[in-house]
mmCIF file of C-alpha atoms in Angstrom:
data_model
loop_
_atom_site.group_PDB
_atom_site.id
_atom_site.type_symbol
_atom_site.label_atom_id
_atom_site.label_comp_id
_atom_site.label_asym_id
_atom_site.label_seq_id
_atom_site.Cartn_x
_atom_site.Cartn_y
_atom_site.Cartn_z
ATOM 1 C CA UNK A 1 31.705 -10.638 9.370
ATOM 2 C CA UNK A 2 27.850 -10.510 11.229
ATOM 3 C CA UNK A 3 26.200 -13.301 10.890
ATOM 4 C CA UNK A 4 22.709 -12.525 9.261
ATOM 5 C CA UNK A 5 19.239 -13.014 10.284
ATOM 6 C CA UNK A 6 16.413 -12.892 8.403
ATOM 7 C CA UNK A 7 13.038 -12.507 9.684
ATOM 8 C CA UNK A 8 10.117 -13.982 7.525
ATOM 9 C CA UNK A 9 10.241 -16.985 5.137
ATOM 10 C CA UNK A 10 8.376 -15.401 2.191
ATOM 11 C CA UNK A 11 9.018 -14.384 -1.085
ATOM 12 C CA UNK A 12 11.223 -11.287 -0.492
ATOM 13 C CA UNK A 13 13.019 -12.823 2.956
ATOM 14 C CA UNK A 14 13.928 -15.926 1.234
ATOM 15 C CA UNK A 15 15.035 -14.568 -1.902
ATOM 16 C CA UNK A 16 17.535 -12.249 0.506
ATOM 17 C CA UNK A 17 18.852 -15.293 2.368
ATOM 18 C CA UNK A 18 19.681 -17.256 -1.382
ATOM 19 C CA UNK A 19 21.558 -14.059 -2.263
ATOM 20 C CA UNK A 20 23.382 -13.319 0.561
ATOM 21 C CA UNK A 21 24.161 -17.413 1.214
ATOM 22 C CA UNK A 22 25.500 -17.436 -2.396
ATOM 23 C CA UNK A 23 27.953 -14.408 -1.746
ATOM 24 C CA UNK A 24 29.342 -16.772 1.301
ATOM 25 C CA UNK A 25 27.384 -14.744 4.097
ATOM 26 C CA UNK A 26 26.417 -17.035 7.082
ATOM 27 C CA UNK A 27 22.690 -16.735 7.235
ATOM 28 C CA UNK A 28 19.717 -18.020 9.069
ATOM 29 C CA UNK A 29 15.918 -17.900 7.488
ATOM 30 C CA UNK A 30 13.485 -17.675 10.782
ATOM 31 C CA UNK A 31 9.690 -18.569 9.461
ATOM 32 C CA UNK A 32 7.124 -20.480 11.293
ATOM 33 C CA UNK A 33 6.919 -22.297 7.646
ATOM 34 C CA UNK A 34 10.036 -23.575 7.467
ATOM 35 C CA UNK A 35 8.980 -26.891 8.893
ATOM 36 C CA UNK A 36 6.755 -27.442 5.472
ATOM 37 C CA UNK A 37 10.135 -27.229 3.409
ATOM 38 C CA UNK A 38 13.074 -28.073 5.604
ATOM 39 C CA UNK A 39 13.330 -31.409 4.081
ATOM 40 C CA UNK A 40 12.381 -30.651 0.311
ATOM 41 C CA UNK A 41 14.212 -26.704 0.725
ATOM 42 C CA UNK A 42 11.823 -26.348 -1.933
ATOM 43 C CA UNK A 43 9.505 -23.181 -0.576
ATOM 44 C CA UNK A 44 6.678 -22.456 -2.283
ATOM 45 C CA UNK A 45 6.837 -19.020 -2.045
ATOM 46 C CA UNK A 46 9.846 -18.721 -3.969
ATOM 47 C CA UNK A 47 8.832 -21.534 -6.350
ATOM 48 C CA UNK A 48 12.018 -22.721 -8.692
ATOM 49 C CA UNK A 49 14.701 -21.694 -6.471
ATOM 50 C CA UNK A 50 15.662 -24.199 -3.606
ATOM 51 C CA UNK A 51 16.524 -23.026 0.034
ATOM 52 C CA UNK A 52 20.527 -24.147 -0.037
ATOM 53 C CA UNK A 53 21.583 -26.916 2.890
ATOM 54 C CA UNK A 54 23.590 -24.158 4.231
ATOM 55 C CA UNK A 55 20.677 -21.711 5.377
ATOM 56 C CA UNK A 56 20.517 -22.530 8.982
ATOM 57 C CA UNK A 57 16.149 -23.050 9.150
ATOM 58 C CA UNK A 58 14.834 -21.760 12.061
ATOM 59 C CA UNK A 59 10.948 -21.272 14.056
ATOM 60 C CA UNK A 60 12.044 -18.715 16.612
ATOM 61 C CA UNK A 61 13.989 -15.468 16.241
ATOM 62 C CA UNK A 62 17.275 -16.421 18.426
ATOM 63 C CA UNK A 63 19.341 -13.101 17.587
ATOM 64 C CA UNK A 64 22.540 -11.319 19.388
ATOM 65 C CA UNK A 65 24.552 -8.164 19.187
ATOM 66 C CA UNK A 66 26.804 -9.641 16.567
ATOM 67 C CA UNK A 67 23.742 -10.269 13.845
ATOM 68 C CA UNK A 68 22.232 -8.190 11.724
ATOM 69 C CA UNK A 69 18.737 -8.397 11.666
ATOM 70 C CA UNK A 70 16.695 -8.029 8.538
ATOM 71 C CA UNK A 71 12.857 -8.102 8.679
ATOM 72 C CA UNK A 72 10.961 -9.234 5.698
ATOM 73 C CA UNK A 73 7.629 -9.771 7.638
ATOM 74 C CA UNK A 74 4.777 -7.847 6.436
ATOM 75 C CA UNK A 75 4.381 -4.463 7.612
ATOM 76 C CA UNK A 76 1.010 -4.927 8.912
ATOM 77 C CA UNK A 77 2.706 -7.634 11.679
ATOM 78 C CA UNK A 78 5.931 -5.773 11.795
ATOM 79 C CA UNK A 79 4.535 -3.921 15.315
ATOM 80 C CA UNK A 80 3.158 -6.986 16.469
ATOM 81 C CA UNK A 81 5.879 -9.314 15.376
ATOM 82 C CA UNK A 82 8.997 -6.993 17.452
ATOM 83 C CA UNK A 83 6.624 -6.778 20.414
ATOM 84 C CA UNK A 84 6.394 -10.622 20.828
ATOM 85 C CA UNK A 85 10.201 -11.083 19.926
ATOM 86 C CA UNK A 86 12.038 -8.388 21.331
ATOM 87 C CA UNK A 87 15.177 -9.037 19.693
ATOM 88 C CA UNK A 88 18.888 -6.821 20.249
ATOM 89 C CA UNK A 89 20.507 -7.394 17.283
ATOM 90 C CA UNK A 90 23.286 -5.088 16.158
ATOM 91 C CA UNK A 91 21.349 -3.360 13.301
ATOM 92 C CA UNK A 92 17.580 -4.053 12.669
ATOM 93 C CA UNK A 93 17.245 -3.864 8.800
ATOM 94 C CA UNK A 94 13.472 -3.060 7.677
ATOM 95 C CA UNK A 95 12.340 -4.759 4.181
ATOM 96 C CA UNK A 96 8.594 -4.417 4.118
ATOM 97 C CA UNK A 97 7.312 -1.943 2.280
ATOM 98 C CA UNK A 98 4.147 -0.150 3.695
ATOM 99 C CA UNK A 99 2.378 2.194 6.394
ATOM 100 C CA UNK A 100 1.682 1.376 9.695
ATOM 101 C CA UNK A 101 -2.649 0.984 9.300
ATOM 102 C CA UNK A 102 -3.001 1.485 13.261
ATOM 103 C CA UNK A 103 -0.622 4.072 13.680
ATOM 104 C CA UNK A 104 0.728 5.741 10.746
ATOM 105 C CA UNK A 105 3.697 4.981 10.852
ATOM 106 C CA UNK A 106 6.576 3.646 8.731
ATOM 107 C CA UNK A 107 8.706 0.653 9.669
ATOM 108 C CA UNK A 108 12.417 2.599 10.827
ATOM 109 C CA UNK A 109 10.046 4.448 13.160
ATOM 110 C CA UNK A 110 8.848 1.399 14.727
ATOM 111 C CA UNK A 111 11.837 -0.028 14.852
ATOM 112 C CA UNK A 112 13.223 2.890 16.722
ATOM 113 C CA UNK A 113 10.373 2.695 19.145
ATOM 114 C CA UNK A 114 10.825 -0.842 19.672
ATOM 115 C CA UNK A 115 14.087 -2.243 19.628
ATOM 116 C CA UNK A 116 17.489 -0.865 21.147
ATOM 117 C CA UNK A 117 19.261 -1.053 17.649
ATOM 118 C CA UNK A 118 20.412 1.098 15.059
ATOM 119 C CA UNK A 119 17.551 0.922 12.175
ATOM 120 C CA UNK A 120 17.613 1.094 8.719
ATOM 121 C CA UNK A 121 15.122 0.168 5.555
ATOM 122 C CA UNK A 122 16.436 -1.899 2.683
ATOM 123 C CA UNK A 123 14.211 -1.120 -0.595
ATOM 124 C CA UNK A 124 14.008 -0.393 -3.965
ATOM 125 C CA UNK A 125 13.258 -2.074 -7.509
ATOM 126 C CA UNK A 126 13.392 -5.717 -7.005
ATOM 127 C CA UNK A 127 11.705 -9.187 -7.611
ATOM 128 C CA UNK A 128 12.265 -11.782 -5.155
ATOM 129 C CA UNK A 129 12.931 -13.969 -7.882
ATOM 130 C CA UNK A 130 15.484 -12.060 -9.667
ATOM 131 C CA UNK A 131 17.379 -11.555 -6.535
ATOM 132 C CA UNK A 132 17.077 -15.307 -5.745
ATOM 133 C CA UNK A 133 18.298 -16.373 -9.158
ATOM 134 C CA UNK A 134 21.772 -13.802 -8.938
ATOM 135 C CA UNK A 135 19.846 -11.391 -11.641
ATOM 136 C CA UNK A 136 21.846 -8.165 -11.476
ATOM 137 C CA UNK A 137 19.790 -5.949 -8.860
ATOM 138 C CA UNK A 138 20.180 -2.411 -7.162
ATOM 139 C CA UNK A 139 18.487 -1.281 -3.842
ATOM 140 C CA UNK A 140 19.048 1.616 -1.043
ATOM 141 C CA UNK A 141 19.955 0.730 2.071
ATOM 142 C CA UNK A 142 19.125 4.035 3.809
ATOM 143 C CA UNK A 143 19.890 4.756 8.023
ATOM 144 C CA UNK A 144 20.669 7.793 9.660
ATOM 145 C CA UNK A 145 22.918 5.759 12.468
ATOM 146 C CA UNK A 146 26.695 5.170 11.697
ATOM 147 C CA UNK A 147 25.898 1.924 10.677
ATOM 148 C CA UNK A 148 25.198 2.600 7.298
ATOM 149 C CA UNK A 149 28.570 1.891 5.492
ATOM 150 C CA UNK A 150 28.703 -1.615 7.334
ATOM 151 C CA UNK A 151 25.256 -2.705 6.424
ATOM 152 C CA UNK A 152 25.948 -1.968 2.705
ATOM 153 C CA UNK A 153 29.418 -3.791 2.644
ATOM 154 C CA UNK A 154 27.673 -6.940 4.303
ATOM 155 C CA UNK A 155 24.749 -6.781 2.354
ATOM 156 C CA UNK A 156 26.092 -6.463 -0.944
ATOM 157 C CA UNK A 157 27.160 -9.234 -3.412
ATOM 158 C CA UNK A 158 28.306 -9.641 -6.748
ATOM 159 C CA UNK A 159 24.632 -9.116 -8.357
ATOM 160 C CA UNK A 160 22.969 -7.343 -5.507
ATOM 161 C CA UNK A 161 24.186 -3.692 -5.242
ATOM 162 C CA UNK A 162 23.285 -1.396 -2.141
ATOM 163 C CA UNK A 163 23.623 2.412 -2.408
ATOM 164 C CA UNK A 164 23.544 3.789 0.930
ATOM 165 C CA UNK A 165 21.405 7.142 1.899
ATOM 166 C CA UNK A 166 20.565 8.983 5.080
ATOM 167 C CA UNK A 167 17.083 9.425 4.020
ATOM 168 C CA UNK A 168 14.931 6.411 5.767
ATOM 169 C CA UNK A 169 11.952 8.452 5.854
ATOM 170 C CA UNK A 170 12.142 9.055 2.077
ATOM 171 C CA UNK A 171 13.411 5.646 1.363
ATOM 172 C CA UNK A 172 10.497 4.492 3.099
ATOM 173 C CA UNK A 173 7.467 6.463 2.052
ATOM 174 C CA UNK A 174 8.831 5.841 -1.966
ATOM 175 C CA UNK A 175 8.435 1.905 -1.275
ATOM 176 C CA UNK A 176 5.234 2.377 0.156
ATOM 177 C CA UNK A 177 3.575 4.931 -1.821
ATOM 178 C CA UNK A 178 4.536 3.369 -5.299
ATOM 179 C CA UNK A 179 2.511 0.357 -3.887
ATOM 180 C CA UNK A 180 -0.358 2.650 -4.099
ATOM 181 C CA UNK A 181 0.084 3.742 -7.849
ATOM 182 C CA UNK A 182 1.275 0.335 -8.755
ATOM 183 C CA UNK A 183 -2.627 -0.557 -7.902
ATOM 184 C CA UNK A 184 -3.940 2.263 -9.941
ATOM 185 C CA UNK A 185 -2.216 1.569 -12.928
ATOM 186 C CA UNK A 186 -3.032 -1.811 -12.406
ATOM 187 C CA UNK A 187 -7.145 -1.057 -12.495
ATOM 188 C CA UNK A 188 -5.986 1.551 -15.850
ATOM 189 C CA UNK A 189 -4.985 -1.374 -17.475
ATOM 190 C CA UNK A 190 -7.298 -4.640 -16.090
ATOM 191 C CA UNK A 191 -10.448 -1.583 -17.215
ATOM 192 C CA UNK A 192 -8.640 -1.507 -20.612
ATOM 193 C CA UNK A 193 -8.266 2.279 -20.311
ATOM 194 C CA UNK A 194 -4.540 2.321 -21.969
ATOM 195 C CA UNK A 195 -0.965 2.563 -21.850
ATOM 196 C CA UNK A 196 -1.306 6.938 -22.313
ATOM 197 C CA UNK A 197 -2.990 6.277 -19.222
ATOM 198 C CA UNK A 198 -0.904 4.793 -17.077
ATOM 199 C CA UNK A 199 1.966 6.823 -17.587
ATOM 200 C CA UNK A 200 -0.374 9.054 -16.897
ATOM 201 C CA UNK A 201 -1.153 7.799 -13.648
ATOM 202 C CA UNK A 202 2.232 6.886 -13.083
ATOM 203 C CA UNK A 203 3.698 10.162 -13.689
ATOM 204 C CA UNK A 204 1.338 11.956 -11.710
ATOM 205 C CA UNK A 205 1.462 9.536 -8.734
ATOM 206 C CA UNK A 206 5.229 10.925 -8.556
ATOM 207 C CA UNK A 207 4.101 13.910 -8.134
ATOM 208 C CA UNK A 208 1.898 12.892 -4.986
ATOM 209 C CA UNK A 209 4.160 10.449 -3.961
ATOM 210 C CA UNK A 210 6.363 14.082 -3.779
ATOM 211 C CA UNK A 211 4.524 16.118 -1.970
ATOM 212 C CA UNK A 212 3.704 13.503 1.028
ATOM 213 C CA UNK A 213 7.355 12.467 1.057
ATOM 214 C CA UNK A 214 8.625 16.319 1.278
ATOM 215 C CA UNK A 215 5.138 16.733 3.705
ATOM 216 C CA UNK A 216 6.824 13.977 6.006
ATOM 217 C CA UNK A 217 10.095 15.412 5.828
ATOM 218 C CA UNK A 218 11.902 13.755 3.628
ATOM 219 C CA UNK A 219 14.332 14.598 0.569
ATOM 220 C CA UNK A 220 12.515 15.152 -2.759
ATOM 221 C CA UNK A 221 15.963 13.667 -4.368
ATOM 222 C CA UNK A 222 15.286 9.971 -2.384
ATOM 223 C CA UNK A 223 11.709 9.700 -4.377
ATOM 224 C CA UNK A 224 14.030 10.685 -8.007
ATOM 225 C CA UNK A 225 16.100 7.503 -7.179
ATOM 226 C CA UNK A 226 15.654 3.456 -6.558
ATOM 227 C CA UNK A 227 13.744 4.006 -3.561
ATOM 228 C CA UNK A 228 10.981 6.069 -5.584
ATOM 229 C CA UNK A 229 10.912 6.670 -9.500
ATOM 230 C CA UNK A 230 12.924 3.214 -9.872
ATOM 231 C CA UNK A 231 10.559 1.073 -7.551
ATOM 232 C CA UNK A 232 7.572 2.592 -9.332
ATOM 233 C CA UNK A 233 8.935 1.792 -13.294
ATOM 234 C CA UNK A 234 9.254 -1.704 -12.003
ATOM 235 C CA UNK A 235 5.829 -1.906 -10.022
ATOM 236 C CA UNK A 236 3.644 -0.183 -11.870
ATOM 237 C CA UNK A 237 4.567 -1.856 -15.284
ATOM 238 C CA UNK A 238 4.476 -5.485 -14.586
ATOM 239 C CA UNK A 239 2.388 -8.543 -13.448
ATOM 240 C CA UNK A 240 5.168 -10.303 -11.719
ATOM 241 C CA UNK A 241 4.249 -7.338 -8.662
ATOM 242 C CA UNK A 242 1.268 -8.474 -6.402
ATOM 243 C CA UNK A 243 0.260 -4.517 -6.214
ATOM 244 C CA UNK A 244 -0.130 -3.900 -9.965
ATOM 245 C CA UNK A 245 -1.932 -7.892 -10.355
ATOM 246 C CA UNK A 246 -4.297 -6.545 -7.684
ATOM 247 C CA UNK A 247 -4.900 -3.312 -9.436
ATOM 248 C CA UNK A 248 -5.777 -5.587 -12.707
ATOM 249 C CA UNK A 249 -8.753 -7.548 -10.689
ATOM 250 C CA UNK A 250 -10.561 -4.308 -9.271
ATOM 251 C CA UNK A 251 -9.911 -3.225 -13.223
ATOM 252 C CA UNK A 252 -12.055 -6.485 -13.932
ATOM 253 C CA UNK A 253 -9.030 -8.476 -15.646
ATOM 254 C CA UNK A 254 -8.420 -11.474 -13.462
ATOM 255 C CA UNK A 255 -8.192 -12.745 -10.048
ATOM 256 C CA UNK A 256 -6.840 -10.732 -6.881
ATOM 257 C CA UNK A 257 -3.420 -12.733 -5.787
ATOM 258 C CA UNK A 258 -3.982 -14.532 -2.628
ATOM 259 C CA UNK A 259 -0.245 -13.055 -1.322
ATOM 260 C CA UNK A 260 -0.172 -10.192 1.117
ATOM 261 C CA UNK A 261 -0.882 -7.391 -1.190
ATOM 262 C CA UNK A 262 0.834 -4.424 1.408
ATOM 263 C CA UNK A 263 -0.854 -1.027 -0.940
ATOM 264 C CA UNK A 264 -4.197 -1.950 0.023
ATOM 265 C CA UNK A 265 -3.603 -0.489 3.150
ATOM 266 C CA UNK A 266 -1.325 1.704 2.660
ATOM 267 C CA UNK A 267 -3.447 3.481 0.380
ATOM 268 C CA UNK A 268 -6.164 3.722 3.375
ATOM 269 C CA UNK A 269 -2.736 4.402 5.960
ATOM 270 C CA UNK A 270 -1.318 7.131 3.470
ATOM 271 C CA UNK A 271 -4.504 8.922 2.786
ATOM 272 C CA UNK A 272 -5.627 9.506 6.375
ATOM 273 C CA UNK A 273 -2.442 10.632 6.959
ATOM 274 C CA UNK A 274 -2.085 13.083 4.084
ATOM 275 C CA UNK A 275 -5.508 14.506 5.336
ATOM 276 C CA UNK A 276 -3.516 15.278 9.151
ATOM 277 C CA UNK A 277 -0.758 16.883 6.583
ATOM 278 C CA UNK A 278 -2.823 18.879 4.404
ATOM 279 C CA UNK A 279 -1.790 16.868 1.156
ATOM 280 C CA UNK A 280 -3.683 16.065 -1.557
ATOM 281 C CA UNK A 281 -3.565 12.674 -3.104
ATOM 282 C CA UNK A 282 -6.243 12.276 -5.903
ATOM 283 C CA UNK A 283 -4.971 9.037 -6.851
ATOM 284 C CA UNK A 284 -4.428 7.515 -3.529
ATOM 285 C CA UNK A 285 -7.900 8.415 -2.394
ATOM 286 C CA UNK A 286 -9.367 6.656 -5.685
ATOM 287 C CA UNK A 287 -7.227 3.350 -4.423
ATOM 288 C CA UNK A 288 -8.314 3.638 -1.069
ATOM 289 C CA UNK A 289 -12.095 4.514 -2.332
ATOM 290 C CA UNK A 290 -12.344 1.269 -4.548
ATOM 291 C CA UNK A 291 -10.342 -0.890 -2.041
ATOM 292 C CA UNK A 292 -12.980 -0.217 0.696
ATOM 293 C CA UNK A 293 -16.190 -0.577 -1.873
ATOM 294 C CA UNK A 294 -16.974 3.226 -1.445
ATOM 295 C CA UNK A 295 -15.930 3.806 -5.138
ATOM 296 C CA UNK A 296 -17.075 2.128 -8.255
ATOM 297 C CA UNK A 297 -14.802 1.949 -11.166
ATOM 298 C CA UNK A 298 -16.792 4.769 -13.170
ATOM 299 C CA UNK A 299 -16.918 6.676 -10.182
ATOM 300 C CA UNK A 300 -13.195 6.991 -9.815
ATOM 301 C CA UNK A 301 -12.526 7.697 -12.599
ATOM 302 C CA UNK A 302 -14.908 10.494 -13.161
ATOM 303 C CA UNK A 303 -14.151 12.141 -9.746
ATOM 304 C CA UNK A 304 -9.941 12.071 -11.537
ATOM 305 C CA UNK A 305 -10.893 13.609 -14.918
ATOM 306 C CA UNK A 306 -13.113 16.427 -13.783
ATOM 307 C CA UNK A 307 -10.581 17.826 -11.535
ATOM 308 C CA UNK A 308 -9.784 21.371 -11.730
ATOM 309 C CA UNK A 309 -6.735 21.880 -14.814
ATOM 310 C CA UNK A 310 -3.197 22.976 -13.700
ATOM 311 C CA UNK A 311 0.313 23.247 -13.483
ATOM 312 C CA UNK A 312 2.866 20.370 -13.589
ATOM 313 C CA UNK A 313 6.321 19.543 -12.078
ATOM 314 C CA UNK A 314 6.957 22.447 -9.892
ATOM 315 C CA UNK A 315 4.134 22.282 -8.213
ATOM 316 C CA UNK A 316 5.177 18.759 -7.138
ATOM 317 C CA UNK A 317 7.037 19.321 -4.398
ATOM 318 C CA UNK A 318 5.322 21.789 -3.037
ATOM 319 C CA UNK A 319 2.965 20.850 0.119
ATOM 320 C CA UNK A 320 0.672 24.345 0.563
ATOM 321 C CA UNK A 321 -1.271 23.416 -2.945
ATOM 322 C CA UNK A 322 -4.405 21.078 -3.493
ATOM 323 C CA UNK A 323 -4.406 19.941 -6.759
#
């Protein structure tokens, strides 16, 4: 079996290597932070949950045709990260969730563009510390190369299950977009506004999150599964997710988390390029709007409840309409 790789000693690339270590994979966490834990294996970005002895801990990337590659750095170094490293694995394995800010692009695109390797994106509703701890766990592991049924075989375990799709573009854009929402809901609560409200929010940011995906090309059945509706229950409902505790300090309820919080710029990413597309994204335009400064709370809000009335679901996955 491949031996695996994995890119980026956070949260989420750590929590993959436990898993996958525990289910007998051999596996090699590649972080230039590793030196700060390599003697306690206690990371403190996956605080409770030791690194196990037999997690090869590495500073370089050091990758060959056999190994798969996963890549759990964030998406806004993802670009920057494959240019430096060049690596040829046999399958590079996306698991940032996010829009390219400087190019608009998602991470199997990039991927494609850089590397000479099959690609694929690994997402859906998880916490880094459920997967760490063996808490029962479902993700997509979508690629359109022939690699697909391998990468799900060696990437599931007894508690982590992979469904495999040829969709990376929806895969992708669900992941990112429910980042975006995730935020909103998070300012509908931290503003004290209600819980009618954010499944308010929530149910109408699957309707955007539709029409971009379908815009983009993508199958409006990806966003109904893990990848979209499932990733967005999770996200937009609890504090454990950086996106939705972000949300709750431009709400005025607490402090923004210091961690990489990836829907702040995707919502300025997704909105510039739903404007190329012709799609209309109320919601992500409020995000984007109070993430920059150009929006106060009161002035989001009112520019989302003054909006012309209309019809619902089938309208979502339609592209030609603007509201």
């Amino acid at each position: 079996m491949s031996k695996i790789t994995v890119a980026g000693a956070g949260a989420f690339g750590s929590a993959l290597a436990v898993a996958l270590d525990m289910a007998g994979r051999e596996v090699t966490l590649v972080g230039r932070n590793v030196d700060a834990f390599r003697s306690s294996r206690d990371n403190p970005r996956l605080k409770g949950v030791p690194i196990p002895e037999s997690i090869t801990l590495a500073t370089n990337l050091n990758v060959t045709r056999d190994d798969i590659l996963l890549l759990a750095v964030p998406m806004q170094a993802l670009s920057g990260y494959l240019e430096q490293t060049r690596p040829t694995p046999k399958a590079a394995v996306a698991c940032s969730k996010g829009v390219d800010l400087a190019s608009g692009r998602g991470p199997t695109a990039i991927i494609d563009d850089l590397l000479d390797a099959p690609s694929a994106i690994l997402t859906g509703p998880s916490f880094a510390a459920d997967i760490a701890r063996g808490l029962p766990t479902a993700l997509v592991i979508a690629t359109r190369s022939d690699t697909g049924a391998d990468l799900q075989e060696t990437l599931s375990t007894d508690t982590l299950r992979l469904y495999l799709s040829d969709d990376p573009i929806g895969a992708e854009l669900g992941g990112a977009l429910k980042n975006v929402i995730a935020i909103a809901c998070g300012i509908c609560i931290g503003a004290g506004l209600g819980e009618s409200a954010r499944a308010a929010l929530m149910t109408r940011g699957m309707a955007e999150m539709l029409r971009m995906a379908v815009a983009m090309g993508a199958k409006p059945e990806t966003l109904a599964g893990l990848a979209g509706f499932g990733d967005l229950a999770l996200t937009c409902t609890s504090a454990q997710s950086r996106n939705f505790s972000f949300g709750l300090s431009l709400g005025g309820k607490g402090p923004a988390p210091t961690a990489t919080t990836e829907g702040r710029h995707t919502a300025r990413a997704i909105v510039k390029l739903a404007e190329t597309k012709g799609v209309d994204m109320p919601i992500a335009k409020m995000v984007a709007g109070m993430v920059e400064g150009d929006l106060t709370l009161q002035q989001a809000l009112s520019l989302l409840l003054s909006r012309p009335l209309t019809k619902e679901w089938p309208y979502a996955y339609r592209t030609d309409l603007h509201r």
